[in-house]
Amino acid sequence: LLQRELGEQVNKAIASLPEKARMAIQLRRFQDMSYEDIAQILDTSVSATKSLIFRARQQLKELLSQYL
């Protein structure tokens, strides 16, 4: 039950991210894509992609802090 609730909260937190951040997180975490591939898909530089993913992870940590 707790695992299911946590999964639901993670999904909600990811859904609340801005579109590019959400896509970057999903591609990196769930599709196991490289930063280079993600940058190509999002039409950004690799460094911008790394920064985007870092900021998205920070935001997810804040959103999910009560569960960590």
Coordinates of N, CA and C in Angstrom, one line a residue:
L1 N 0.8 -1.2 0.0 CA 0.0 0.0 0.0 C 0.9 1.3 0.0
L2 N 1.9 1.3 0.9 CA 2.8 2.4 0.9 C 3.6 2.6 -0.4
Q3 N 4.0 1.5 -1.0 CA 4.7 1.5 -2.2 C 3.9 2.1 -3.3
R4 N 2.6 1.7 -3.4 CA 1.7 2.2 -4.4 C 1.4 3.7 -4.2
E5 N 1.3 4.1 -3.0 CA 1.1 5.6 -2.7 C 2.3 6.4 -3.1
L6 N 3.5 5.9 -2.8 CA 4.7 6.6 -3.2 C 4.8 6.7 -4.7
G7 N 4.5 5.6 -5.4 CA 4.5 5.6 -6.9 C 3.5 6.6 -7.4
E8 N 2.4 6.7 -6.8 CA 1.4 7.7 -7.3 C 1.9 9.1 -7.0
Q9 N 2.5 9.4 -5.9 CA 3.1 10.7 -5.6 C 4.2 11.1 -6.5
V10 N 5.0 10.1 -6.9 CA 6.2 10.3 -7.8 C 5.6 10.7 -9.2
N11 N 4.6 10.0 -9.6 CA 4.0 10.3 -10.9 C 3.3 11.7 -10.9
K12 N 2.7 12.0 -9.8 CA 2.1 13.4 -9.7 C 3.2 14.5 -9.7
A13 N 4.3 14.2 -9.0 CA 5.3 15.2 -9.0 C 6.0 15.3 -10.4
I14 N 6.2 14.3 -11.0 CA 6.8 14.3 -12.4 C 5.8 15.1 -13.3
A15 N 4.5 14.8 -13.2 CA 3.5 15.4 -14.1 C 3.4 16.9 -13.8
S16 N 3.8 17.4 -12.6 CA 3.8 18.8 -12.3 C 4.9 19.6 -12.8
L17 N 6.0 18.9 -13.3 CA 7.1 19.6 -13.9 C 6.8 20.3 -15.2
P18 N 7.5 21.3 -15.5 CA 7.3 21.9 -16.9 C 7.6 20.9 -18.0
E19 N 7.0 21.0 -19.1 CA 7.0 20.0 -20.2 C 8.4 19.5 -20.5
K20 N 9.4 20.4 -20.8 CA 10.7 20.0 -21.2 C 11.4 19.2 -20.0
A21 N 11.2 19.7 -18.8 CA 11.8 19.0 -17.7 C 11.2 17.6 -17.5
R22 N 9.9 17.6 -17.6 CA 9.2 16.3 -17.5 C 9.7 15.3 -18.6
M23 N 9.8 15.8 -19.8 CA 10.3 14.9 -20.9 C 11.7 14.4 -20.6
A24 N 12.6 15.4 -20.2 CA 14.0 15.0 -19.9 C 14.1 14.0 -18.9
I25 N 13.4 14.1 -17.8 CA 13.4 13.2 -16.7 C 12.9 11.8 -17.1
Q26 N 11.8 11.8 -17.9 CA 11.3 10.5 -18.3 C 12.2 9.8 -19.3
L27 N 12.8 10.6 -20.2 CA 13.7 10.0 -21.2 C 15.0 9.4 -20.5
R28 N 15.5 10.2 -19.5 CA 16.7 9.8 -18.8 C 16.4 8.6 -17.9
R29 N 15.4 8.7 -17.1 CA 15.1 7.7 -16.0 C 14.4 6.4 -16.6
F30 N 13.4 6.6 -17.3 CA 12.6 5.5 -17.8 C 13.0 4.9 -19.1
Q31 N 13.6 5.7 -20.0 CA 14.1 5.2 -21.3 C 15.6 5.0 -21.3
D32 N 16.2 5.4 -20.2 CA 17.7 5.2 -20.0 C 18.5 5.8 -21.2
M33 N 18.1 7.0 -21.7 CA 18.7 7.6 -22.8 C 19.9 8.4 -22.3
S34 N 20.9 8.6 -23.2 CA 22.0 9.4 -22.8 C 21.7 10.9 -22.9
Y35 N 22.5 11.7 -22.3 CA 22.3 13.2 -22.3 C 22.3 13.7 -23.7
E36 N 23.2 13.1 -24.5 CA 23.3 13.5 -25.9 C 22.0 13.3 -26.7
D37 N 21.5 12.1 -26.5 CA 20.2 11.7 -27.2 C 19.1 12.6 -26.7
I38 N 19.0 12.9 -25.4 CA 18.0 13.7 -24.9 C 18.1 15.1 -25.4
A39 N 19.3 15.6 -25.5 CA 19.6 17.0 -26.0 C 19.1 17.1 -27.5
Q40 N 19.4 16.0 -28.2 CA 18.9 16.0 -29.6 C 17.4 16.1 -29.7
I41 N 16.7 15.3 -28.9 CA 15.3 15.2 -28.9 C 14.7 16.6 -28.5
L42 N 15.3 17.2 -27.5 CA 14.7 18.4 -27.0 C 15.3 19.6 -27.7
D43 N 16.2 19.4 -28.7 CA 16.8 20.5 -29.5 C 17.5 21.5 -28.6
T44 N 18.3 21.0 -27.6 CA 19.1 21.8 -26.8 C 20.5 21.3 -26.7
S45 N 21.4 22.0 -26.1 CA 22.8 21.5 -26.0 C 22.8 20.5 -24.8
V46 N 23.9 19.7 -24.8 CA 24.1 18.7 -23.8 C 24.2 19.4 -22.4
S47 N 24.9 20.5 -22.3 CA 25.0 21.2 -21.0 C 23.7 21.7 -20.6
A48 N 22.9 22.2 -21.5 CA 21.6 22.7 -21.1 C 20.7 21.5 -20.6
T49 N 20.8 20.4 -21.3 CA 20.1 19.2 -20.9 C 20.5 18.7 -19.5
K50 N 21.8 18.7 -19.2 CA 22.2 18.3 -17.9 C 21.7 19.3 -16.8
S51 N 21.7 20.5 -17.1 CA 21.2 21.5 -16.2 C 19.7 21.4 -16.0
L52 N 19.0 21.1 -17.0 CA 17.5 20.9 -17.0 C 17.2 19.7 -16.1
I53 N 17.9 18.6 -16.3 CA 17.7 17.4 -15.5 C 18.1 17.6 -14.0
F54 N 19.2 18.3 -13.8 CA 19.6 18.6 -12.4 C 18.5 19.4 -11.7
R55 N 18.0 20.5 -12.4 CA 17.0 21.3 -11.7 C 15.7 20.6 -11.5
A56 N 15.3 19.7 -12.5 CA 14.1 18.9 -12.3 C 14.2 17.9 -11.2
R57 N 15.4 17.3 -11.0 CA 15.6 16.4 -9.9 C 15.5 17.2 -8.5
Q58 N 16.1 18.4 -8.5 CA 16.0 19.2 -7.3 C 14.5 19.5 -7.0
Q59 N 13.8 19.9 -8.0 CA 12.4 20.2 -7.8 C 11.6 18.9 -7.3
L60 N 11.9 17.8 -7.9 CA 11.3 16.5 -7.4 C 11.6 16.2 -6.0
K61 N 12.9 16.4 -5.6 CA 13.3 16.2 -4.2 C 12.4 17.1 -3.3
E62 N 12.2 18.3 -3.6 CA 11.4 19.2 -2.8 C 10.0 18.8 -2.8
L63 N 9.4 18.4 -3.9 CA 8.0 17.9 -3.9 C 7.8 16.7 -3.2
L64 N 8.8 15.8 -3.1 CA 8.7 14.5 -2.5 C 9.4 14.4 -1.2
S65 N 9.8 15.5 -0.6 CA 10.6 15.5 0.6 C 9.9 14.8 1.8
Q66 N 8.6 14.9 1.9 CA 7.9 14.2 3.0 C 7.9 12.7 2.8
Y67 N 8.2 12.2 1.7 CA 8.2 10.8 1.5 C 9.6 10.2 1.5
L68 N 10.7 11.0 1.6 CA 12.0 10.6 1.6 C 12.6 10.4 3.0

